[in-house]
C-alpha positions as semicolon CSV with decimal commas, in nm:
position;residue;x (nm);y (nm);z (nm)
1;L;-6,711;-3,498;-5,363
2;P;-7,061;-3,434;-5,252
3;H;-7,281;-3,161;-5,298
4;N;-7,393;-3,170;-4,944
5;T;-7,535;-2,815;-4,716
6;N;-7,123;-2,771;-4,619
7;L;-6,998;-2,721;-4,954
8;M;-7,251;-2,510;-5,073
9;E;-7,205;-2,359;-4,769
10;E;-6,757;-2,265;-4,824
11;I;-6,892;-2,188;-5,197
12;G;-7,050;-1,863;-5,028
13;R;-6,792;-1,789;-4,741
14;F;-6,589;-1,872;-5,015
15;I;-6,687;-1,644;-5,231
16;G;-6,845;-1,414;-5,049
17;S;-6,421;-1,356;-4,834
18;V;-6,324;-1,300;-5,231
19;S;-6,506;-1,018;-5,253
20;K;-6,500;-0,881;-4,920
21;T;-6,119;-0,893;-5,051
22;L;-6,120;-0,706;-5,369
23;K;-6,374;-0,487;-5,299
24;R;-6,084;-0,171;-5,294
25;F;-5,916;-0,346;-5,626
26;S;-5,965;-0,132;-5,894
27;H;-5,708;-0,225;-6,211
28;P;-5,844;-0,041;-6,651
29;A;-5,829;-0,447;-6,688
30;M;-6,121;-0,562;-6,522
31;H;-6,354;-0,251;-6,705
32;R;-6,355;-0,407;-7,004
33;N;-6,675;-0,593;-7,207
34;M;-6,674;-0,942;-7,246
35;F;-7,000;-1,193;-7,307
36;W;-6,999;-1,372;-6,975
37;D;-7,058;-0,997;-6,789
38;L;-7,416;-1,049;-6,621
39;K;-7,466;-0,641;-6,685
40;H;-7,460;-0,692;-7,022
41;G;-7,578;-1,095;-7,071
42;L;-7,994;-0,916;-7,125
43;E;-7,781;-0,796;-7,468
44;L;-7,637;-1,115;-7,474
45;V;-7,881;-1,404;-7,504
46;Q;-8,157;-1,136;-7,659
47;T;-7,841;-1,088;-7,952
48;Y;-7,775;-1,501;-8,045
49;L;-8,110;-1,621;-7,908
50;V;-8,213;-1,724;-8,232
51;E;-7,849;-1,893;-8,280
52;I;-8,045;-2,121;-8,078
53;A;-8,155;-2,441;-8,187
54;N;-8,431;-2,608;-8,063
55;P;-8,695;-2,389;-8,062
56;E;-8,873;-2,496;-7,722
57;K;-8,509;-2,396;-7,546
58;E;-8,490;-2,121;-7,747
59;D;-8,921;-2,016;-7,643
60;K;-8,791;-2,104;-7,251
61;V;-8,488;-1,912;-7,337
62;G;-8,780;-1,590;-7,477
63;I;-9,000;-1,611;-7,161
64;L;-8,687;-1,595;-6,925
65;I;-8,554;-1,279;-7,053
66;E;-8,862;-1,069;-7,026
67;L;-8,942;-1,171;-6,682
68;I;-8,553;-1,148;-6,592
69;E;-8,573;-0,832;-6,801
70;K;-8,921;-0,667;-6,549
71;T;-8,744;-0,781;-6,278
72;L;-8,343;-0,583;-6,314
73;A;-8,598;-0,294;-6,499
74;P;-8,656;-0,090;-6,166
75;I;-8,347;-0,212;-5,960
76;K;-8,019;-0,262;-6,122
77;D;-7,949;0,063;-6,105
78;N;-7,920;0,067;-5,753
79;L;-7,674;-0,256;-5,722
80;R;-7,340;-0,242;-5,562
81;E;-6,970;-0,255;-5,890
82;Q;-6,648;-0,384;-5,791
83;V;-6,437;-0,657;-5,918
84;I;-6,595;-0,969;-5,836
85;Y;-6,437;-1,258;-5,923
86;N;-6,755;-1,403;-6,183
87;D;-6,725;-1,723;-6,200
88;A;-6,740;-2,052;-5,953
89;N;-6,763;-2,286;-6,095
90;D;-6,686;-2,692;-5,918
91;H;-6,447;-2,676;-6,231
92;N;-6,269;-2,377;-6,088
93;L;-6,298;-2,434;-5,693
94;L;-5,996;-2,529;-5,556
95;V;-6,136;-2,835;-5,309
96;Q;-5,904;-2,994;-5,014
97;C;-6,098;-3,322;-4,780
98;D;-6,027;-3,391;-4,486
99;H;-6,078;-3,720;-4,334
100;S;-6,434;-3,814;-4,359
101;G;-6,509;-3,659;-4,643
102;I;-6,599;-3,270;-4,526
103;G;-6,431;-3,017;-4,798
104;K;-6,280;-2,678;-4,695
105;I;-6,289;-2,452;-5,054
106;I;-5,866;-2,323;-5,047
107;G;-5,879;-2,146;-5,330
108;A;-6,004;-2,061;-5,728
109;I;-5,833;-2,143;-6,068
110;D;-5,960;-1,892;-6,356
111;V;-5,958;-1,520;-6,273
112;G;-6,000;-1,489;-6,677
113;D;-6,322;-1,334;-6,614
114;S;-6,264;-1,148;-6,292
115;L;-6,410;-0,796;-6,326
116;Y;-6,586;-0,438;-6,257
117;S;-6,929;-0,542;-6,206
118;W;-7,242;-0,577;-6,021
119;L;-7,094;-0,704;-5,639
120;A;-7,487;-0,985;-5,738
121;A;-7,311;-1,110;-5,962
122;E;-7,110;-1,324;-5,751
123;P;-7,342;-1,531;-5,596
124;A;-7,579;-1,528;-5,888
125;V;-7,289;-1,703;-6,092
126;A;-7,192;-1,968;-5,806
127;C;-7,576;-2,119;-5,800
128;A;-7,644;-2,066;-6,132
129;Y;-7,370;-2,360;-6,115
130;A;-7,373;-2,551;-5,811
131;M;-7,792;-2,516;-5,894
132;L;-7,746;-2,779;-6,184
133;N;-7,887;-3,134;-6,162
134;K;-7,951;-3,098;-5,770
135;K;-8,316;-3,256;-5,628
136;N;-8,363;-2,906;-5,419
137;P;-8,236;-2,542;-5,630
138;L;-8,405;-2,346;-5,396
139;K;-8,207;-2,471;-5,101
140;T;-7,846;-2,532;-5,295
141;A;-7,856;-2,158;-5,311
142;R;-8,029;-2,075;-5,016
143;N;-7,692;-2,219;-4,824
144;I;-7,480;-2,011;-5,107
145;I;-7,651;-1,759;-4,996
146;G;-7,670;-1,708;-4,697
147;A;-7,330;-1,787;-4,642
148;Y;-7,232;-1,498;-4,880
149;H;-7,426;-1,252;-4,663
150;K;-7,262;-1,334;-4,384
151;I;-6,883;-1,249;-4,480
152;Y;-7,011;-0,994;-4,712
153;P;-7,407;-0,835;-4,663
154;L;-7,615;-0,735;-4,981
155;S;-7,851;-0,474;-5,018
156;E;-8,217;-0,596;-5,008
157;K;-8,212;-0,483;-5,416
158;E;-7,897;-0,681;-5,412
159;I;-8,114;-0,939;-5,295
160;S;-8,449;-0,928;-5,456
161;A;-8,192;-0,979;-5,792
162;L;-8,075;-1,241;-5,681
163;F;-8,326;-1,523;-5,894
164;S;-8,303;-1,267;-6,161
165;L;-7,965;-1,302;-6,201
166;T;-7,854;-1,631;-6,122
167;A;-8,169;-1,691;-6,385
168;L;-7,965;-1,459;-6,672
169;R;-7,644;-1,664;-6,596
170;V;-7,747;-1,991;-6,735
171;C;-7,993;-1,851;-6,974
172;M;-7,645;-1,635;-7,074
173;S;-7,463;-1,972;-7,075
174;V;-7,685;-2,181;-7,327
175;T;-7,750;-1,937;-7,528
176;I;-7,311;-1,863;-7,574
177;S;-7,265;-2,245;-7,600
178;A;-7,551;-2,156;-7,875
179;Y;-7,364;-1,962;-8,058
């Protein structure tokens, strides 16, 4: 299935709808510490950065983490929190195609990473995975975020955090895979 504009917007609409649905959901099990929580991502990467065997990759992640920390520090306490799905990637989203090959997301699997965290982490996680190996990764992110925002609007502070949160998720993936 081609990762075209339609599919990227479909991802944004789907996770926006999921976030909107989860807005008032609460359960004690969602308040937990886990590796994939972006709220604790900086600490995780800083702790396990030395596990990255490739010194060049370790340096790049380290530089990114410093920039992310500077960007998030003044706004992180102003980001909304709620239960989020936290794992929108091409292995977990179920897509049904029509006869012309247009895909529609009809569901998601693997809700094991769901937790109470920053709302802006939801589109950031989706962008982190969808942007991989794209010729124009920022267009991909714009399509996902724009469609998400139409369904479940983000605040200005949340929008300003998205680039850093997306980069943080990629740094976390690199670090966790090395650990």
